[in-house]
Amino acid sequence: MLLFRNLNIILNKTVNKLASLKWIHFVRNKTAPRWLILLTDMLIVTFSYGLLAISDFTPGGMVLLRNWCIVVGVYFVVAFITKSYSLIIRLSVIEDLLREVIVVVLATSILIAVNVTALLTTQETLFNFWDTIVTGVIAFAFLAMERLLIKQLYAHISHIDKSRKHVLVLGTSLNSLILANALKNEIDGKYLPVGFVSTKKGSGKDKSKINGFKVYQYDPETLKDTFVKERIHALIFSHDNMPLMKSGFADFFIKNNMLLLSINRIQEYELDDEKADEKANISSFVKAVQIEDLLGRPPILLNNTLVRSNIKGKCVMITGACGSIGNEIARQVASYKASRIVLIDQAETPMHTLSIEMKQKFPEANIVLFMGDVQNRNRMEEAFVKYRPNYVFHAAAYKHVPMMEVNPTEAVLTNVMGTRNIADLALKHGVYKFVMVSTDKAVNPSNIMGCTKRLAEIYTQSLYFEARQQGKRTQFITTRFGNVLGSNGSVIPLFRKQIAEGGPVTVTHSEIIRYFMTIPEACSLVLEAGCMGEGGEIYIFDMGEPVKIYDLATRMISLAGLRPGIDIKITEIGLRPGEKLYEELLNDKEQTIKTDNEKIMIAKVQTYDFANVCKNLNSIIDFATQNNTHDMVKAMKEFVPEFKSMHSEFEQIDSEIEEQRKNAIGGGTTI
């Protein structure tokens, strides 16, 4: 141990003195030729066997030469077959030494077998049995020393680059140790680990070390000073620690502007034997942590068996297929082996892009591209007549609140009339299940978009009860959820773009909050709801705690390694038309019913008479087709009285309705 420590000190001094030489940078970027390593190994075997000759344990002259040829020849063949010479600068020292153990054991066994064969055939041995064993022991000792010294030399050479950024590795598990060693020994690496951060809170002093790396206790009082003192660039962690980071562990580092970096599992970047000469570019697998990585909660466990048994072999139609939700539903349905997937959308270029992706990922899937607008009932009926779908997932809708506030009639024609068209056709053509994608903005709506989605919910639910009375089997189901991470037009891509441009990051209000979920999770919910539902349900699910958008902005700035309010300004621009501070999944009159999945619930909502629903929707749609915005919005508010506009020109209509109500009450009491 003392010898190795002294060698380490000598290497440090020697390498530092040579650091200024130009050739050292050339050496750092090159790997030793395989033939040179193999030749060195054979010289070590020769030297090991020669030690025995010097000690007079072996015969001299031609016999010694013959024995030497046999020993070196056997070692050469075994080394060549096992390719032990190809792992000299691999990341794992243990793997190198294990390979040398295999070489020595195999070679020794072969030599003993040769000796036994000679004894049986000629009644004489070629060489002493103990010579074979001792040669193997000596050879292994020198081969191991060779590899350790070369690895140490390369490690020191690689550390010469002063541009390498100091990092701490999260955790003290085996994976964390492998990650730290891999980054440390990387040639021309970007990051230099200087220690571990224990995931267990402790108040003791940082005394322990693992494999030469100092272990720092997770103590908020001292850890921040450690980052400054050790010039720590970032905390880096493996994929295995992501659940811990999601649980809130990351908040301390984010609040203190400590950069977070993540990396996938070690197995993904280990070199195989065929690529042993290539430089392991581990740093390229390191990426900055994205806010989406940390916003998640424990995943909702879904009944994939139920979904697969329902979808497999069925024809599935998806409207709004090019949107964020429709897109993902298409992928998941394809993975469940639907017999045919009919994709409906009016956007030509996104449809073309989606078709290419689907063909690449699911070459065996039967994909049908059907261009059309859900407002066009005749065109939609062509799809139903031709393809006879078993399941319809209706995701076609206009969803952007500010956009629909200035284009209210289009919101009604697509979100209300379009839904009515698809629902009616599903019933007419005997579709087994119709699943509509709704939104939390339909609860106590404060904008046109939210109200149109509530009207669509009301229509599909009342249609189901009407159809049931007529003995028809089509089931109508609604799923309702909040904002989707990474969807088109969502706040996170906007913030990321603003940060990249140097700011400012714009938030509408410092207190505004929203629920978030991932796209795959949302679509899995839609699929499971469609399979477990029996008709008439509105499914909601536990979305965890809401997120304050202002805090989201500050976290994203910090994750980018910048200081909120200093490097990137956060500007409050005021609530947009129709926007409210918080969204709800249920209104005050609604309750929930549990399902087999504790994270998924059924909302008990007010039911409506189908004839009355049709009467009101016909009136609203007629106003929309006439572009009579005022009367259309007024009719919407009268039919959905909880619809109260916020920060919108339509607040005036709320005042008109209230005035009419007061006049009606006043007129009824006048003497």
XYZ file of C-alpha atoms in Angstrom:
671
model
C 0.000 0.000 0.000
C 2.856 2.339 0.898
C 4.629 1.465 -2.348
C 1.545 2.268 -4.387
C 1.094 5.580 -2.540
C 4.719 6.543 -3.246
C 4.300 5.617 -6.910
C 1.194 7.775 -6.999
C 3.126 10.771 -5.604
C 5.917 10.268 -8.139
C 3.387 10.081 -10.979
C 1.738 13.296 -9.792
C 5.006 15.203 -9.752
C 6.224 13.783 -13.058
C 2.997 14.436 -14.919
C 2.683 17.972 -13.587
C 6.202 18.767 -14.779
C 5.385 17.396 -18.238
C 2.035 19.160 -18.436
C 3.416 22.046 -20.458
C 4.885 19.789 -23.136
C 2.939 19.614 -26.410
C 3.309 15.851 -26.789
C 1.417 15.188 -23.557
C -1.799 16.455 -25.164
C -1.211 14.133 -28.099
C -0.714 11.170 -25.776
C -3.869 12.024 -23.845
C -5.971 11.739 -26.969
C -4.482 8.456 -28.168
C -4.885 4.856 -27.072
C -2.059 2.361 -27.024
C -1.973 -0.007 -30.051
C -3.204 -3.508 -29.306
C -0.055 -5.115 -30.677
C 2.062 -3.061 -28.269
C 0.019 -4.172 -25.278
C 0.180 -7.815 -26.411
C 3.952 -7.556 -26.931
C 4.382 -6.036 -23.463
C 2.315 -8.836 -21.930
C 4.499 -11.462 -23.609
C 7.672 -9.733 -22.380
C 6.212 -9.887 -18.861
C 5.578 -13.642 -19.275
C 9.152 -14.061 -20.575
C 10.515 -12.123 -17.610
C 8.402 -14.153 -15.168
C 9.660 -17.455 -16.559
C 13.202 -16.062 -16.714
C 13.169 -15.381 -12.973
C 12.833 -19.110 -12.414
C 15.782 -19.824 -14.716
C 17.939 -17.345 -12.834
C 16.937 -19.045 -9.578
C 17.996 -22.382 -11.078
C 14.522 -23.821 -10.873
C 14.550 -24.649 -14.592
C 17.054 -26.494 -16.803
C 19.371 -24.533 -19.046
C 20.437 -24.578 -22.680
C 18.135 -25.820 -25.461
C 15.704 -27.252 -22.962
C 15.208 -23.796 -21.456
C 14.634 -22.330 -24.926
C 12.126 -25.067 -25.776
C 10.217 -24.577 -22.535
C 10.232 -20.812 -22.998
C 8.705 -21.204 -26.495
C 5.984 -23.465 -25.128
C 5.128 -21.165 -22.214
C 5.091 -17.935 -24.248
C 3.258 -19.648 -27.104
C 0.459 -20.862 -24.835
C 0.121 -17.467 -23.138
C 0.060 -15.773 -26.546
C -2.744 -17.984 -27.864
C -4.843 -17.580 -24.692
C -4.338 -13.799 -24.615
C -5.231 -13.550 -28.294
C -8.417 -15.581 -27.878
C -9.595 -13.729 -24.755
C -8.466 -10.320 -26.122
C -7.121 -9.383 -22.721
C -4.855 -6.825 -24.349
C -7.832 -4.818 -25.622
C -9.021 -3.690 -22.186
C -5.936 -1.862 -20.984
C -7.645 1.550 -20.674
C -11.187 0.430 -20.030
C -13.144 2.111 -17.243
C -13.356 -0.950 -15.013
C -10.105 -2.039 -13.298
C -11.858 -5.093 -11.839
C -12.832 -6.287 -15.312
C -9.228 -5.956 -16.512
C -7.848 -7.928 -13.581
C -10.532 -10.596 -13.926
C -9.569 -11.043 -17.576
C -5.919 -11.501 -16.550
C -6.929 -14.089 -13.955
C -8.701 -15.991 -16.731
C -5.617 -15.768 -18.980
C -3.249 -17.026 -16.266
C -5.558 -19.844 -15.118
C -6.241 -21.038 -18.679
C -2.588 -20.839 -19.714
C -1.438 -22.635 -16.561
C -4.072 -25.327 -17.037
C -3.037 -25.867 -20.666
C 0.661 -26.069 -19.717
C -0.116 -28.612 -16.996
C -2.176 -30.607 -19.515
C 0.738 -30.516 -21.996
C 3.076 -31.671 -19.261
C 0.746 -34.519 -18.249
C 0.418 -35.586 -21.904
C 4.199 -35.642 -22.288
C 4.512 -37.680 -19.100
C 1.990 -40.255 -20.315
C 3.507 -40.596 -23.797
C 7.259 -40.270 -23.110
C 7.420 -41.081 -19.398
C 9.145 -37.694 -18.912
C 7.864 -34.221 -18.081
C 8.753 -31.179 -20.161
C 9.195 -28.979 -17.123
C 8.546 -28.910 -13.419
C 4.864 -28.604 -12.454
C 5.683 -25.990 -9.817
C 7.517 -23.894 -12.438
C 4.243 -23.590 -14.361
C 2.260 -22.485 -11.321
C 4.917 -20.059 -10.029
C 5.296 -18.547 -13.504
C 1.544 -17.888 -13.565
C 1.592 -16.223 -10.137
C 4.541 -13.997 -11.015
C 3.075 -13.148 -14.443
C -0.285 -12.184 -12.931
C 1.398 -9.913 -10.374
C 3.348 -8.051 -13.062
C 0.412 -7.931 -15.516
C -1.812 -6.461 -12.801
C 0.856 -3.914 -11.871
C 1.273 -2.992 -15.542
C -2.427 -2.266 -15.954
C -2.775 -0.357 -12.697
C 0.225 1.832 -13.480
C -0.913 2.581 -17.025
C -4.430 3.392 -15.842
C -3.025 5.645 -13.146
C -0.771 7.354 -15.672
C -3.659 7.973 -18.052
C -5.797 9.230 -15.184
C -3.174 11.764 -14.196
C -2.625 12.832 -17.791
C -6.333 13.322 -18.283
C -6.488 15.521 -15.170
C -3.949 17.947 -16.594
C -6.740 19.725 -18.482
C -7.572 22.620 -16.157
C -10.828 23.256 -18.031
C -12.477 20.191 -16.477
C -15.326 21.252 -14.252
C -15.507 20.022 -10.697
C -18.666 18.084 -9.886
C -20.139 16.180 -6.972
C -21.847 12.839 -7.557
C -25.125 12.167 -5.778
C -25.280 9.087 -3.572
C -22.755 6.538 -2.377
C -24.172 3.447 -4.075
C -22.254 1.180 -6.427
C -23.751 2.984 -9.435
C -22.588 6.338 -8.036
C -19.082 4.938 -7.549
C -18.997 3.570 -11.098
C -20.187 6.926 -12.425
C -17.526 8.850 -10.480
C -14.732 6.548 -11.649
C -15.956 6.665 -15.227
C -15.965 10.457 -15.299
C -12.626 10.699 -13.512
C -10.847 8.320 -15.885
C -12.347 9.674 -19.081
C -9.714 10.916 -21.472
C -10.299 14.578 -22.299
C -13.396 14.542 -20.107
C -15.450 17.615 -19.271
C -16.137 16.802 -15.630
C -13.904 15.899 -12.685
C -15.668 14.348 -9.676
C -14.249 15.542 -6.358
C -16.642 13.780 -3.998
C -20.028 12.281 -3.215
C -23.100 13.819 -1.610
C -24.690 11.340 0.757
C -28.456 11.113 0.232
C -28.931 10.582 3.948
C -29.103 13.689 6.075
C -26.387 13.835 8.675
C -24.945 16.321 11.097
C -21.547 14.704 11.451
C -18.319 15.986 9.937
C -17.331 15.012 6.426
C -14.568 12.526 7.268
C -15.215 9.419 5.247
C -13.854 8.633 1.815
C -14.843 6.098 -0.821
C -12.202 5.057 -3.353
C -10.384 8.336 -2.739
C -13.504 10.508 -3.130
C -14.601 12.535 -0.128
C -18.154 11.983 1.110
C -20.118 15.133 1.971
C -23.167 14.801 4.180
C -26.419 16.313 2.930
C -26.424 19.291 5.256
C -27.929 22.485 3.762
C -25.924 24.582 6.215
C -22.539 23.379 4.966
C -23.197 22.030 1.486
C -23.564 25.476 -0.063
C -20.154 26.452 1.356
C -18.712 23.245 -0.058
C -19.865 24.217 -3.540
C -18.070 27.544 -3.228
C -14.935 26.233 -1.505
C -14.381 23.330 -3.899
C -15.447 25.392 -6.954
C -18.198 22.859 -7.706
C -19.775 23.368 -11.103
C -22.723 21.000 -10.661
C -24.267 18.039 -8.879
C -24.437 15.059 -11.194
C -26.578 11.980 -10.647
C -27.549 8.807 -12.453
C -30.971 7.859 -13.747
C -31.469 5.639 -10.685
C -31.608 8.708 -8.437
C -34.338 10.446 -10.454
C -37.178 9.341 -8.109
C -35.301 10.947 -5.200
C -34.847 14.194 -7.144
C -38.554 14.234 -8.045
C -39.501 13.856 -4.397
C -38.207 17.349 -3.626
C -34.527 16.586 -2.995
C -33.611 18.787 -5.957
C -35.252 21.911 -4.518
C -32.299 22.794 -2.280
C -29.887 22.794 -5.208
C -32.274 24.707 -7.460
C -32.957 27.415 -4.886
C -29.224 27.898 -4.372
C -28.536 28.051 -8.110
C -26.538 24.831 -8.106
C -26.550 23.278 -11.549
C -28.038 19.774 -11.813
C -26.809 17.268 -14.396
C -28.083 13.760 -15.047
C -26.779 10.725 -16.884
C -28.326 7.434 -17.957
C -27.246 4.058 -16.673
C -23.593 3.049 -16.951
C -24.424 0.127 -19.233
C -25.525 2.534 -21.959
C -22.050 3.931 -22.544
C -19.680 1.109 -21.662
C -17.567 0.092 -24.620
C -17.682 -3.456 -25.922
C -14.626 -5.455 -26.889
C -14.932 -4.550 -30.558
C -14.743 -0.860 -29.692
C -12.081 -1.071 -27.051
C -9.740 1.191 -28.997
C -12.295 3.974 -29.150
C -12.316 6.776 -26.626
C -15.235 6.484 -24.162
C -16.952 9.832 -24.531
C -18.946 9.591 -21.315
C -19.457 13.339 -20.978
C -21.629 13.325 -24.082
C -24.206 11.322 -22.118
C -24.426 14.005 -19.437
C -27.316 16.403 -19.874
C -28.779 19.320 -17.987
C -31.829 18.367 -15.953
C -35.058 19.623 -17.503
C -37.968 20.920 -15.475
C -40.142 18.133 -16.910
C -37.824 15.622 -15.202
C -38.626 17.075 -11.786
C -42.321 17.971 -12.065
C -43.466 14.393 -12.123
C -44.936 12.495 -9.218
C -45.025 8.752 -8.592
C -46.394 7.359 -11.856
C -50.001 6.257 -12.039
C -50.101 2.487 -12.350
C -52.376 1.652 -15.240
C -54.088 -1.577 -16.157
C -52.218 -2.246 -19.379
C -53.637 -5.762 -19.553
C -57.158 -4.322 -19.652
C -56.215 -1.831 -22.360
C -54.389 -4.415 -24.449
C -57.253 -6.908 -24.297
C -59.707 -4.231 -25.453
C -57.619 -2.551 -28.154
C -55.846 -5.534 -29.722
C -57.410 -6.466 -33.024
C -59.856 -3.536 -33.011
C -60.264 -0.618 -35.410
C -59.467 2.630 -33.578
C -60.278 6.119 -34.867
C -58.460 9.164 -33.456
C -59.598 12.696 -34.241
C -57.116 15.525 -33.750
C -54.404 12.960 -34.396
C -51.707 15.569 -34.997
C -52.167 17.280 -31.644
C -50.056 16.444 -28.595
C -52.671 14.105 -27.125
C -53.892 12.532 -30.381
C -50.296 11.942 -31.426
C -49.445 9.988 -28.287
C -52.720 8.063 -28.304
C -51.844 6.889 -31.816
C -48.457 5.600 -30.642
C -49.887 3.789 -27.639
C -52.739 2.252 -29.627
C -50.211 0.997 -32.189
C -48.189 -0.622 -29.390
C -51.350 -2.472 -28.297
C -51.681 -4.017 -31.781
C -54.901 -2.406 -33.016
C -55.987 -3.955 -36.315
C -56.401 -0.540 -37.957
C -55.684 3.013 -36.768
C -57.602 5.776 -38.546
C -55.901 9.143 -37.996
C -58.108 12.183 -38.653
C -56.845 15.756 -38.795
C -57.081 18.799 -41.014
C -53.393 19.810 -40.701
C -51.608 18.506 -43.787
C -47.932 18.903 -42.895
C -48.219 17.588 -39.306
C -50.211 14.637 -40.662
C -47.439 13.863 -43.142
C -44.832 14.091 -40.365
C -46.884 11.819 -38.107
C -47.331 9.232 -40.853
C -43.549 9.015 -41.400
C -42.931 8.583 -37.681
C -45.613 5.904 -37.330
C -44.267 3.929 -40.287
C -40.759 4.019 -38.801
C -41.773 3.043 -35.272
C -44.628 0.680 -36.134
C -43.941 -0.711 -39.622
C -46.494 -3.502 -39.180
C -49.333 -1.220 -38.031
C -52.233 -0.602 -40.418
C -52.297 3.207 -40.467
C -54.961 5.170 -42.366
C -54.509 8.911 -42.959
C -57.838 10.695 -43.318
C -57.731 14.437 -43.943
C -60.800 16.288 -42.786
C -62.391 18.826 -40.442
C -64.693 17.600 -37.673
C -66.989 20.520 -38.531
C -67.694 18.806 -41.875
C -70.221 16.123 -40.932
C -70.447 14.627 -44.428
C -66.689 14.194 -44.682
C -66.555 12.626 -41.226
C -69.325 10.193 -42.130
C -67.219 8.936 -45.032
C -64.625 7.766 -42.518
C -67.215 6.005 -40.354
C -68.855 4.284 -43.301
C -65.562 3.143 -44.821
C -63.644 2.008 -41.727
C -66.360 1.063 -39.186
C -64.316 1.902 -36.041
C -64.832 0.041 -32.767
C -63.275 2.792 -30.652
C -63.278 6.547 -31.252
C -60.912 8.773 -29.280
C -62.041 12.340 -29.873
C -59.114 14.703 -29.265
C -59.862 17.279 -31.989
C -60.373 20.692 -30.390
C -59.197 24.260 -30.260
C -57.468 24.594 -26.885
C -55.669 27.947 -26.548
C -57.667 30.178 -24.219
C -56.583 33.650 -25.481
C -56.963 32.568 -29.120
C -60.511 31.359 -28.578
C -61.475 34.544 -26.728
C -60.922 36.460 -29.968
C -62.308 33.681 -32.196
C -65.301 32.480 -30.154
C -67.481 31.281 -33.027
C -64.754 28.958 -34.306
C -64.384 27.558 -30.802
C -68.086 26.675 -30.782
C -68.103 25.241 -34.323
C -65.119 22.960 -33.657
C -65.376 22.110 -29.973
C -69.178 21.889 -29.734
C -70.542 21.199 -33.227
C -67.509 19.096 -34.150
C -67.942 16.965 -31.019
C -71.656 16.609 -31.717
C -70.889 15.457 -35.265
C -68.439 12.766 -34.151
C -70.635 11.627 -31.232
C -73.754 11.381 -33.430
C -71.871 9.413 -36.083
C -70.426 7.092 -33.429
C -73.955 6.312 -32.261
C -75.329 6.008 -35.798
C -72.663 3.551 -36.930
C -72.611 1.407 -33.810
C -69.222 2.361 -32.396
C -68.546 0.395 -29.210
C -66.949 3.243 -27.239
C -66.597 6.972 -27.777
C -64.000 8.640 -25.531
C -63.820 12.412 -25.427
C -60.772 14.358 -24.239
C -61.836 17.282 -22.049
C -60.020 19.734 -19.755
C -60.065 21.107 -16.237
C -60.984 24.457 -17.804
C -64.478 23.037 -18.317
C -65.053 23.294 -14.549
C -66.578 26.661 -13.588
C -65.382 28.003 -16.964
C -64.018 31.521 -17.133
C -63.382 31.576 -20.875
C -64.935 30.582 -24.189
C -62.711 27.538 -24.658
C -63.554 26.100 -21.254
C -67.276 26.607 -21.781
C -67.219 24.938 -25.201
C -65.570 21.892 -23.649
C -68.207 21.851 -20.901
C -70.940 21.992 -23.550
C -69.272 19.078 -25.336
C -69.203 17.121 -22.050
C -72.884 17.837 -21.443
C -73.882 16.757 -24.954
C -71.970 13.461 -24.999
C -73.170 12.506 -21.525
C -76.815 13.322 -22.241
C -76.560 11.511 -25.602
C -75.448 8.372 -23.788
C -78.469 8.353 -21.472
C -80.783 9.049 -24.405
C -79.196 6.230 -26.430
C -79.503 3.827 -23.522
C -83.227 4.478 -23.329
C -83.416 3.574 -27.019
C -81.564 0.311 -26.409
C -78.372 1.360 -28.249
C -75.042 0.036 -27.008
C -72.554 2.835 -27.755
C -70.806 4.002 -24.587
C -69.842 7.677 -24.219
C -67.012 8.465 -21.817
C -65.178 11.695 -20.942
C -61.694 12.204 -19.510
C -60.799 15.472 -17.845
C -57.271 16.562 -16.905
C -55.051 19.622 -16.542
C -52.104 21.081 -18.408
C -49.852 18.685 -20.290
C -46.076 19.001 -20.024
C -44.402 19.746 -23.333
C -47.602 19.981 -25.355
C -47.873 22.402 -28.246
C -48.116 25.958 -26.943
C -47.605 25.036 -23.271
C -45.807 27.360 -20.880
C -42.621 25.298 -20.456
C -41.433 25.495 -24.096
C -42.225 29.234 -23.992
C -40.140 29.769 -20.831
C -37.291 27.696 -22.264
C -37.249 29.824 -25.419
C -37.312 33.058 -23.403
C -34.430 31.872 -21.207
C -32.379 30.887 -24.259
C -32.934 34.379 -25.682
C -31.730 36.030 -22.466
C -35.147 36.899 -21.074
C -37.256 38.320 -19.769
C -39.424 35.383 -18.757
C -43.041 36.526 -18.769
C -45.669 35.288 -16.303
C -49.224 36.531 -16.288
C -49.545 36.705 -12.494
C -47.223 35.879 -9.588
C -49.903 33.781 -7.842
C -51.259 31.804 -10.787
C -51.140 28.008 -10.299
C -51.714 25.051 -12.607
C -51.858 21.252 -12.481
C -49.389 19.417 -14.714
C -49.124 15.908 -16.121
C -47.048 14.186 -18.778
C -48.345 13.470 -22.273
C -47.875 9.659 -22.008
C -49.633 9.659 -18.643
C -52.559 11.695 -19.990
C -52.985 9.377 -22.948
C -52.694 6.260 -20.819
C -55.521 7.678 -18.708
C -57.634 8.245 -21.803
C -57.060 4.673 -22.965
C -57.778 3.078 -19.603
C -60.874 5.231 -19.102
C -62.110 4.153 -22.505
C -61.670 0.509 -21.550
C -62.975 0.551 -17.971
C -65.881 2.940 -18.601
C -69.403 1.649 -19.124
C -70.879 4.917 -20.359
C -71.844 8.326 -19.011
C -68.737 8.766 -16.826
C -66.435 11.757 -16.583
C -63.063 10.483 -15.399
C -60.601 12.631 -13.479
C -57.420 11.600 -11.677
C -55.121 12.612 -8.882
C -52.741 15.133 -10.422
C -50.786 15.789 -7.234
C -50.101 19.281 -5.995
C -50.575 22.283 -8.298
C -47.513 24.227 -9.373
C -47.143 27.985 -9.032
C -46.131 29.268 -12.474
C -43.855 31.952 -10.998
C -41.957 29.272 -9.055
C -41.808 27.201 -12.232
C -40.121 30.109 -14.021
C -37.543 30.591 -11.252
C -36.750 26.879 -11.162
C -36.248 26.747 -14.917
C -33.890 29.738 -14.786
C -31.910 28.131 -11.950
C -31.745 24.800 -13.777
C -30.181 26.669 -16.679
C -27.378 27.765 -14.313
C -28.610 31.353 -14.190
C -29.847 33.603 -11.391
C -33.540 34.541 -11.419
C -34.053 38.273 -11.318
C -30.360 38.948 -11.952
C -29.249 37.062 -15.056
C -32.809 36.583 -16.291
C -35.599 38.968 -15.348
C -39.118 37.712 -14.597
C -41.807 40.091 -15.805
C -45.441 40.004 -14.727
C -47.647 40.947 -17.702
C -51.140 40.476 -16.277
C -53.775 37.813 -16.725
C -54.806 37.104 -20.285
C -58.433 37.260 -21.456
C -60.394 34.390 -19.955
C -57.569 33.297 -17.653
C -58.085 32.583 -13.953
C -55.581 32.152 -11.164
C -56.283 28.482 -10.603
C -57.996 25.613 -12.359
C -60.296 23.039 -10.810
C -61.023 19.454 -11.694
C -64.459 19.521 -10.029
C -66.967 22.258 -9.349
C -68.545 22.770 -5.932
C -71.598 20.618 -6.710
C -69.611 17.635 -7.915
C -68.347 14.655 -5.949
C -66.175 11.730 -6.919
C -66.560 7.965 -6.981
C -63.547 5.702 -6.487
C -62.461 3.197 -9.128
C -60.191 0.165 -8.953
C -57.282 2.518 -9.599
C -56.955 4.789 -6.556
C -55.501 7.546 -8.735
C -58.481 7.563 -11.119
C -61.914 8.806 -10.050
C -65.343 9.340 -11.580
C -66.914 12.772 -11.226
C -70.554 12.847 -10.166
C -71.887 15.704 -12.275
C -75.231 17.249 -13.007
C -77.126 15.418 -15.748
C -79.225 17.180 -18.400
C -82.315 16.355 -20.393
C -81.229 15.479 -23.919
C -84.054 17.387 -25.644
C -83.228 20.532 -23.667
C -79.531 20.101 -24.424
C -80.237 19.819 -28.164
C -82.467 22.872 -28.091
C -79.820 25.033 -26.423
C -76.918 23.713 -28.487
C -78.842 24.251 -31.725
C -79.394 27.851 -30.707
C -75.731 28.384 -29.771
C -74.467 26.758 -32.985
C -76.926 28.755 -35.113
C -75.606 31.981 -33.593
C -72.057 30.807 -34.292
C -72.775 30.037 -37.957
C -74.333 33.510 -38.268
C -71.238 34.998 -36.594
C -73.524 36.518 -33.956
C -70.966 36.485 -31.170
C -72.965 38.461 -28.595
C -76.073 36.283 -28.659
C -73.986 33.121 -28.917
C -71.997 33.906 -25.773
C -75.137 35.021 -23.955
C -76.850 31.744 -24.827
C -73.796 29.834 -23.566
C -73.859 31.685 -20.256
C -77.580 31.149 -19.795
C -77.297 27.419 -20.407
C -74.075 27.049 -18.346
C -74.694 29.591 -15.548
C -71.347 28.832 -13.868
C -69.601 30.302 -16.930
C -68.319 33.684 -15.697
C -65.857 35.505 -17.938
C -62.642 36.861 -16.443
C -60.463 39.616 -17.861
C -62.532 39.490 -21.025
C -64.831 41.686 -23.070
C -67.570 39.137 -22.405
C -67.781 40.225 -18.770
C -70.240 42.812 -20.096
C -72.617 39.994 -21.024
C -72.419 38.698 -17.447
C -73.516 42.160 -16.324
C -76.419 42.127 -18.804
C -77.631 38.739 -17.565
C -77.359 39.841 -13.953
C -79.284 42.997 -14.728
C -82.020 40.975 -16.447
C -82.209 38.681 -13.436
C -82.593 41.618 -11.066
C -85.250 43.176 -13.293
C -87.118 39.861 -13.433
C -87.067 39.596 -9.662
C -88.007 43.233 -9.295
C -90.819 42.927 -11.836
C -92.227 39.927 -10.036
C -92.475 41.826 -6.757
C -93.820 45.141 -8.008
C -97.209 46.063 -6.519
